Tab-separated table of N, CA and C in Angstrom:
chain	number	residue	atom	x	y	z
S	272	MET	N	148.737	79.446	32.811
S	272	MET	CA	147.380	79.259	32.614
S	272	MET	C	146.839	78.097	33.712
S	273	THR	N	147.381	77.182	33.162
S	273	THR	CA	147.040	75.963	34.144
S	273	THR	C	147.324	76.116	35.741
S	274	ILE	N	148.387	76.854	35.848
S	274	ILE	CA	148.487	77.158	37.759
S	274	ILE	C	147.431	77.748	38.090
S	275	ALA	N	147.150	78.579	37.194
S	275	ALA	CA	146.074	80.168	37.394
S	275	ALA	C	144.720	79.409	38.115
S	276	LEU	N	144.427	78.231	37.098
S	276	LEU	CA	143.062	77.556	37.326
S	276	LEU	C	143.350	76.873	38.623
S	277	ILE	N	144.560	76.250	38.995
S	277	ILE	CA	144.689	75.161	39.924
S	277	ILE	C	144.299	76.332	40.941
S	278	ILE	N	145.339	77.270	41.074
S	278	ILE	CA	144.598	78.238	42.118
S	278	ILE	C	143.251	78.572	42.341
S	279	LEU	N	142.718	79.092	41.014
S	279	LEU	CA	141.465	79.347	41.324
S	279	LEU	C	140.434	78.506	41.947
S	280	GLY	N	140.972	77.079	41.769
S	280	GLY	CA	139.951	76.301	42.149
S	280	GLY	C	140.301	75.498	43.525
S	281	ALA	N	141.490	76.192	43.986
S	281	ALA	CA	141.893	75.747	45.423
S	281	ALA	C	140.971	76.718	46.409
S	282	ILE	N	140.751	78.014	45.828
S	282	ILE	CA	140.146	79.211	46.578
S	282	ILE	C	138.768	78.801	46.678
S	283	ILE	N	138.195	78.239	45.478
S	283	ILE	CA	136.656	77.966	45.603
S	283	ILE	C	136.638	77.018	46.468
S	284	VAL	N	137.147	75.838	46.196
S	284	VAL	CA	136.952	74.401	47.412
S	284	VAL	C	137.344	75.390	48.605
S	285	TYR	N	138.129	75.927	49.126
S	285	TYR	CA	138.374	76.512	50.578
S	285	TYR	C	137.025	77.367	50.791
S	286	ALA	N	136.714	78.217	50.104
S	286	ALA	CA	135.889	78.841	50.200
S	286	ALA	C	133.972	78.319	50.877
S	287	VAL	N	133.909	77.033	49.858
S	287	VAL	CA	133.017	76.349	50.237
S	287	VAL	C	133.068	75.169	51.299
S	288	ILE	N	133.814	75.011	51.792
S	288	ILE	CA	134.639	74.132	52.793
S	288	ILE	C	133.940	75.042	53.816
S	289	THR	N	134.515	75.873	53.998
S	289	THR	CA	134.399	77.434	54.821
S	289	THR	C	132.730	77.744	55.261
S	290	TYR	N	132.397	77.911	54.089
S	290	TYR	CA	131.133	78.804	54.125
S	290	TYR	C	130.288	77.243	55.186
S	291	PHE	N	130.300	76.064	54.643
S	291	PHE	CA	129.695	74.924	55.199
S	291	PHE	C	130.124	74.385	57.026
S	292	TYR	N	130.989	74.700	56.859
S	292	TYR	CA	131.781	74.515	58.122
S	292	TYR	C	131.265	75.711	59.344
S	293	GLN	N	131.196	76.824	58.900
S	293	GLN	CA	130.729	77.826	59.361
S	293	GLN	C	128.923	77.598	59.665
S	294	LYS	N	128.440	77.333	58.844
S	294	LYS	CA	127.100	76.878	58.922
S	294	LYS	C	127.002	75.822	60.088
S	295	ARG	N	127.611	75.050	60.261
S	295	ARG	CA	127.484	73.968	61.137
S	295	ARG	C	127.802	74.342	62.804
S	296	ILE	N	128.765	75.653	62.700
S	296	ILE	CA	128.877	75.740	63.972
S	296	ILE	C	128.556	76.641	64.845
S	297	VAL	N	127.750	77.618	64.059
S	297	VAL	CA	127.179	79.019	64.656
S	297	VAL	C	125.714	79.173	63.640
S	298	GLN	N	124.783	79.125	64.611
S	298	GLN	CA	123.451	79.594	63.877
S	298	GLN	C	123.040	80.796	63.325
S	299	THR	N	122.718	81.350	62.290
S	299	THR	CA	123.061	82.881	62.345
S	299	THR	C	121.213	83.178	61.819
S	300	LEU	N	121.047	84.269	62.778
S	300	LEU	CA	119.858	84.828	63.635
S	300	LEU	C	119.258	85.844	62.922
S	301	THR	N	118.311	86.107	62.172
S	301	THR	CA	117.800	87.411	61.908
S	301	THR	C	117.476	88.007	62.850
S	302	GLU	N	117.141	89.520	63.121
S	302	GLU	CA	116.865	90.473	64.186
S	302	GLU	C	116.047	89.972	64.869
S	303	GLU	N	114.575	89.410	64.367
S	303	GLU	CA	113.447	89.352	64.934
S	303	GLU	C	113.979	87.928	65.700
S	304	GLU	N	114.646	86.803	65.070
S	304	GLU	CA	115.162	85.550	65.843
S	304	GLU	C	116.112	85.801	67.181
S	305	PHE	N	117.130	86.846	67.037
S	305	PHE	CA	118.000	87.132	67.733
S	305	PHE	C	117.276	87.792	68.883
S	306	ARG	N	116.148	88.914	68.854
S	306	ARG	CA	115.790	89.238	69.697
S	306	ARG	C	115.053	88.521	70.526
S	307	ALA	N	114.460	87.595	69.924
S	307	ALA	CA	113.430	86.431	70.568
S	307	ALA	C	114.223	85.988	71.681
S	308	GLY	N	115.824	85.523	71.612
S	308	GLY	CA	116.145	84.714	72.501
S	308	GLY	C	117.319	85.152	73.074
S	309	TYR	N	118.007	86.252	73.169
S	309	TYR	CA	119.325	86.883	73.251
S	309	TYR	C	119.086	87.565	75.267
S	310	ARG	N	117.895	87.670	75.675
S	310	ARG	CA	117.982	87.938	77.276
S	310	ARG	C	118.176	86.745	77.883
S	311	LYS	N	117.727	85.604	77.305
S	311	LYS	CA	118.045	84.287	77.815
S	311	LYS	C	119.814	83.610	77.716
S	312	ALA	N	120.402	84.507	77.192
S	312	ALA	CA	121.407	83.894	76.916
S	312	ALA	C	122.920	85.032	77.188
S	313	GLN	N	124.020	84.788	76.820
S	313	GLN	CA	125.508	85.360	77.341
S	313	GLN	C	125.495	86.521	75.865
S	314	LEU	N	125.163	87.973	75.936
S	314	LEU	CA	125.273	88.531	75.131
S	314	LEU	C	126.448	89.304	74.387
S	315	ILE	N	127.116	89.050	73.579
S	315	ILE	CA	128.980	89.282	73.518
S	315	ILE	C	128.337	89.914	72.285
S	316	ASP	N	129.131	91.447	72.459
S	316	ASP	CA	129.660	92.353	71.512
S	316	ASP	C	131.264	92.107	71.213
S	317	VAL	N	131.816	91.530	70.349
S	317	VAL	CA	133.016	91.697	69.835
S	317	VAL	C	133.721	92.191	69.428
S	318	ARG	N	133.004	93.555	68.977
S	318	ARG	CA	133.453	94.642	68.809
S	318	ARG	C	134.680	95.164	69.603
S	319	GLU	N	135.462	96.405	69.308
S	319	GLU	CA	136.498	96.710	70.009
S	319	GLU	C	136.132	98.260	71.134
S	320	PRO	N	136.228	98.115	72.247
S	320	PRO	CA	135.980	98.926	73.231
S	320	PRO	C	135.509	100.439	72.398
S	321	ASP	N	136.135	100.950	71.790
S	321	ASP	CA	135.293	102.587	71.029
S	321	ASP	C	134.372	101.798	69.965
S	322	GLU	N	134.226	101.105	69.547
S	322	GLU	CA	132.773	100.771	68.494
S	322	GLU	C	131.925	100.526	69.801
S	323	TYR	N	132.126	99.716	70.840
S	323	TYR	CA	131.232	99.752	71.797
S	323	TYR	C	130.563	100.552	72.562
S	324	ALA	N	131.254	101.800	72.513
S	324	ALA	CA	130.959	102.941	73.993
S	324	ALA	C	130.045	103.772	72.678
S	325	ALA	N	130.446	103.661	71.259
S	325	ALA	CA	129.477	104.183	70.704
S	325	ALA	C	127.933	104.170	70.214
S	326	GLY	N	127.624	102.896	70.849
S	326	GLY	CA	126.741	102.427	70.666
S	326	GLY	C	126.349	100.795	70.802
S	327	HIS	N	125.712	100.486	71.481
S	327	HIS	CA	125.683	98.966	71.571
S	327	HIS	C	124.354	97.922	72.042
S	328	ILE	N	124.236	96.679	71.687
S	328	ILE	CA	122.678	96.307	71.917
S	328	ILE	C	122.610	96.533	73.681
S	329	LEU	N	121.395	96.900	74.139
S	329	LEU	CA	121.015	97.063	75.841
S	329	LEU	C	121.644	95.339	76.260
S	330	GLY	N	122.362	95.517	77.336
S	330	GLY	CA	122.703	94.441	77.966
S	330	GLY	C	123.577	93.440	77.635
S	331	ALA	N	124.515	94.355	76.285
S	331	ALA	CA	125.817	93.421	76.014
S	331	ALA	C	127.014	93.443	76.955
S	332	ARG	N	127.728	92.287	76.703
S	332	ARG	CA	129.021	92.494	77.064
S	332	ARG	C	130.308	92.687	76.206
S	333	ASN	N	130.842	93.596	76.572
S	333	ASN	CA	131.689	93.758	75.302
S	333	ASN	C	133.204	93.042	75.950
S	334	ILE	N	133.365	91.763	74.849
S	334	ILE	CA	134.805	91.033	74.559
S	334	ILE	C	135.072	91.298	73.355
S	335	PRO	N	135.536	92.045	73.070
S	335	PRO	CA	136.787	92.126	71.852
S	335	PRO	C	137.230	90.974	71.340
S	336	LEU	N	137.135	90.802	69.848
S	336	LEU	CA	137.946	89.579	69.059
S	336	LEU	C	138.945	89.395	69.485
S	337	SER	N	139.975	90.648	69.683
S	337	SER	CA	141.313	90.627	70.218
S	337	SER	C	141.466	90.312	71.180
S	338	GLN	N	140.687	90.347	72.239
S	338	GLN	CA	140.903	89.866	73.605
S	338	GLN	C	140.176	88.598	74.007
S	339	LEU	N	139.316	87.669	73.135
S	339	LEU	CA	138.387	86.554	73.549
S	339	LEU	C	139.603	85.322	73.579
S	340	ARG	N	140.473	85.153	73.335
S	340	ARG	CA	141.336	83.965	73.750
S	340	ARG	C	141.487	84.223	75.121
S	341	LEU	N	142.187	85.195	75.418
S	341	LEU	CA	142.386	85.793	76.803
S	341	LEU	C	141.214	85.539	78.051
S	342	ARG	N	140.017	86.568	77.365
S	342	ARG	CA	138.907	86.137	78.300
S	342	ARG	C	137.948	85.059	78.167
S	343	MET	N	138.116	84.094	77.438
S	343	MET	CA	137.025	82.978	77.271
S	343	MET	C	136.209	82.751	78.560
S	344	LYS	N	137.068	82.425	79.513
S	344	LYS	CA	136.894	81.623	80.915
S	344	LYS	C	135.706	82.348	81.301
S	345	GLU	N	135.551	84.282	80.768
S	345	GLU	CA	134.422	84.651	81.176
S	345	GLU	C	133.069	84.231	80.791
S	346	LEU	N	133.217	83.279	79.973
S	346	LEU	CA	131.847	82.572	79.223
S	346	LEU	C	131.561	81.388	79.527
S	347	ARG	N	130.161	81.132	79.915
S	347	ARG	CA	129.728	79.461	80.325
S	347	ARG	C	129.619	78.715	79.163
S	348	LYS	N	129.943	77.500	79.055
S	348	LYS	CA	129.696	76.587	78.368
S	348	LYS	C	128.320	76.083	78.199
S	349	ASP	N	127.671	76.417	79.509
S	349	ASP	CA	126.373	75.014	79.645
S	349	ASP	C	125.023	76.487	79.485
S	350	GLN	N	125.379	77.767	78.795
S	350	GLN	CA	123.937	78.521	78.190
S	350	GLN	C	124.393	79.273	76.921
S	351	PRO	N	123.286	79.822	76.216
S	351	PRO	CA	123.271	79.705	75.036
S	351	PRO	C	124.496	81.578	74.683
S	352	ILE	N	125.051	81.682	73.767
S	352	ILE	CA	126.226	82.590	73.423
S	352	ILE	C	125.396	83.332	72.414
S	353	TYR	N	125.112	84.791	72.150
S	353	TYR	CA	124.661	85.430	71.284
S	353	TYR	C	125.941	86.221	71.162
S	354	LEU	N	126.189	86.091	69.939
S	354	LEU	CA	127.382	87.375	69.153
S	354	LEU	C	127.348	88.155	68.370
S	355	TYR	N	127.906	89.515	68.489
S	355	TYR	CA	127.486	90.357	66.966
S	355	TYR	C	129.200	91.156	67.165
S	356	CYS	N	128.740	91.767	66.025
S	356	CYS	CA	130.022	92.457	65.828
S	356	CYS	C	129.088	93.865	64.712
S	357	GLN	N	129.900	94.453	64.003
S	357	GLN	CA	129.506	95.926	63.175
S	357	GLN	C	128.820	94.872	61.973
S	358	SER	N	129.390	93.781	61.309
S	358	SER	CA	128.821	93.421	60.151
S	358	SER	C	128.600	91.807	60.311
S	359	GLY	N	128.979	91.252	61.329
S	359	GLY	CA	128.958	89.900	61.039
S	359	GLY	C	130.218	88.909	61.058
S	360	MET	N	131.094	89.649	60.192
S	360	MET	CA	132.565	88.777	60.209
S	360	MET	C	132.961	88.393	61.068
S	361	ARG	N	133.301	89.164	62.332
S	361	ARG	CA	134.129	89.401	63.358
S	361	ARG	C	133.399	88.124	64.235
S	362	SER	N	131.836	88.231	64.397
S	362	SER	CA	131.332	87.294	65.251
S	362	SER	C	131.393	85.836	64.697
S	363	SER	N	131.139	85.743	63.426
S	363	SER	CA	131.989	84.444	62.723
S	363	SER	C	133.133	84.248	63.024
S	364	ARG	N	134.272	84.812	63.186
S	364	ARG	CA	135.030	84.343	63.545
S	364	ARG	C	135.689	84.058	65.008
S	365	ALA	N	134.738	84.700	65.861
S	365	ALA	CA	134.568	84.376	67.532
S	365	ALA	C	134.095	83.125	67.473
S	366	ALA	N	133.208	82.626	66.728
S	366	ALA	CA	132.217	81.648	67.332
S	366	ALA	C	132.656	80.243	66.741
S	367	GLN	N	133.865	80.785	65.498
S	367	GLN	CA	135.164	79.762	65.175
S	367	GLN	C	135.875	79.421	66.394
S	368	MET	N	136.392	80.487	67.183
S	368	MET	CA	137.383	80.227	68.126
S	368	MET	C	136.749	79.440	69.478
S	369	LEU	N	134.908	80.113	69.772
S	369	LEU	CA	134.639	79.434	70.686
S	369	LEU	C	134.621	78.085	70.424
S	370	TYR	N	134.085	77.635	69.071
S	370	TYR	CA	133.620	76.324	68.929
S	370	TYR	C	134.910	75.352	69.545
S	371	ARG	N	135.861	76.009	68.575
S	371	ARG	CA	137.253	74.981	69.164
S	371	ARG	C	137.706	75.040	70.409
S	372	ASN	N	137.146	75.867	71.014
S	372	ASN	CA	137.111	75.385	72.542
S	372	ASN	C	136.308	74.709	73.455
S	373	GLY	N	135.307	74.178	73.000
S	373	GLY	CA	134.456	73.431	73.199
S	373	GLY	C	133.063	74.488	73.623
S	374	TYR	N	132.857	75.200	73.141
S	374	TYR	CA	131.105	76.063	73.620
S	374	TYR	C	130.563	75.394	72.268
S	375	ARG	N	129.301	75.235	72.054
S	375	ARG	CA	128.917	74.703	71.184
S	375	ARG	C	127.488	75.139	70.969
S	376	ASP	N	126.550	76.115	71.791
S	376	ASP	CA	125.511	76.913	71.774
S	376	ASP	C	125.880	78.508	71.255
S	377	LEU	N	125.820	78.384	70.002
S	377	LEU	CA	126.667	79.684	69.670
S	377	LEU	C	125.677	79.999	68.487
S	378	TYR	N	125.275	81.804	68.462
S	378	TYR	CA	124.191	82.181	67.533
S	378	TYR	C	125.164	83.568	67.184
S	379	HIS	N	124.924	84.247	66.068
S	379	HIS	CA	125.118	85.406	65.754
S	379	HIS	C	124.117	86.171	64.668
S	380	LEU	N	124.237	87.751	65.254
S	380	LEU	CA	122.959	88.493	64.342
S	380	LEU	C	123.507	88.381	62.959
S	381	LYS	N	122.607	87.956	61.894
S	381	LYS	CA	122.392	88.314	60.595
S	381	LYS	C	123.025	89.855	59.989
S	382	GLY	N	124.279	90.239	59.367
S	382	GLY	CA	124.728	91.851	59.509
S	382	GLY	C	124.997	92.528	60.482
S	383	GLY	N	124.924	92.022	61.282
S	383	GLY	CA	125.708	92.486	62.525
S	383	GLY	C	124.557	93.566	63.221
S	384	PHE	N	125.634	94.705	64.255
S	384	PHE	CA	124.986	95.771	64.410
S	384	PHE	C	124.364	96.805	63.520
S	385	LYS	N	125.176	96.929	62.403
S	385	LYS	CA	125.094	98.230	61.446
S	385	LYS	C	123.635	97.848	61.086
S	386	MET	N	122.540	96.292	61.230
S	386	MET	CA	121.287	96.047	60.885
S	386	MET	C	120.293	95.921	61.991
S	387	TRP	N	120.726	96.397	63.149
S	387	TRP	CA	120.128	96.207	64.252
S	387	TRP	C	119.206	97.534	64.258
S	388	THR	N	117.972	96.880	64.948
S	388	THR	CA	117.037	98.103	64.988
S	388	THR	C	116.148	98.415	66.602
S	389	GLY	N	116.946	97.626	67.471
S	389	GLY	CA	116.276	97.574	68.463
S	389	GLY	C	116.839	98.789	69.479
S	390	LYS	N	116.566	98.773	70.894
S	390	LYS	CA	117.471	99.528	72.075
S	390	LYS	C	118.453	99.536	71.849
S	391	VAL	N	119.358	100.787	71.890
S	391	VAL	CA	121.019	100.902	71.741
S	391	VAL	C	121.282	101.723	72.862
S	392	LYS	N	122.506	101.407	73.481
S	392	LYS	CA	122.625	102.136	74.453
S	392	LYS	C	124.320	102.365	73.966
S	393	LYS	N	124.185	103.959	74.941
S	393	LYS	CA	125.862	104.489	74.314
S	393	LYS	C	126.499	104.747	75.642
S	394	LYS	N	127.526	104.390	75.855
S	394	LYS	CA	128.081	104.837	76.903
S	394	LYS	C	128.652	106.749	76.847
């Protein structure tokens, strides 16, 4: 029983630390806030190519999370980066990866593409 409590406590501590770390490195924006700034930024869809082809925010570039490490040099460090995925999980992970590599002006869409009501382009 004691071991189970220690493991549970460790999981809770890890979750809290991760939550606050995430809040420090990437700013989560509502759709309205995202819409107000994404045209002046690098808009990156971190979903896989098939998801991107099915529909994406007009003006977005597709750099899947699975390729981000290899394609990071395509992104400029002197401009804001607006990230989104389907739900917000992959864009959070992408932001962490970018932050570790010196990118600082990072934003992501709260709720991801599934919450987007703006213009969508399909391939």
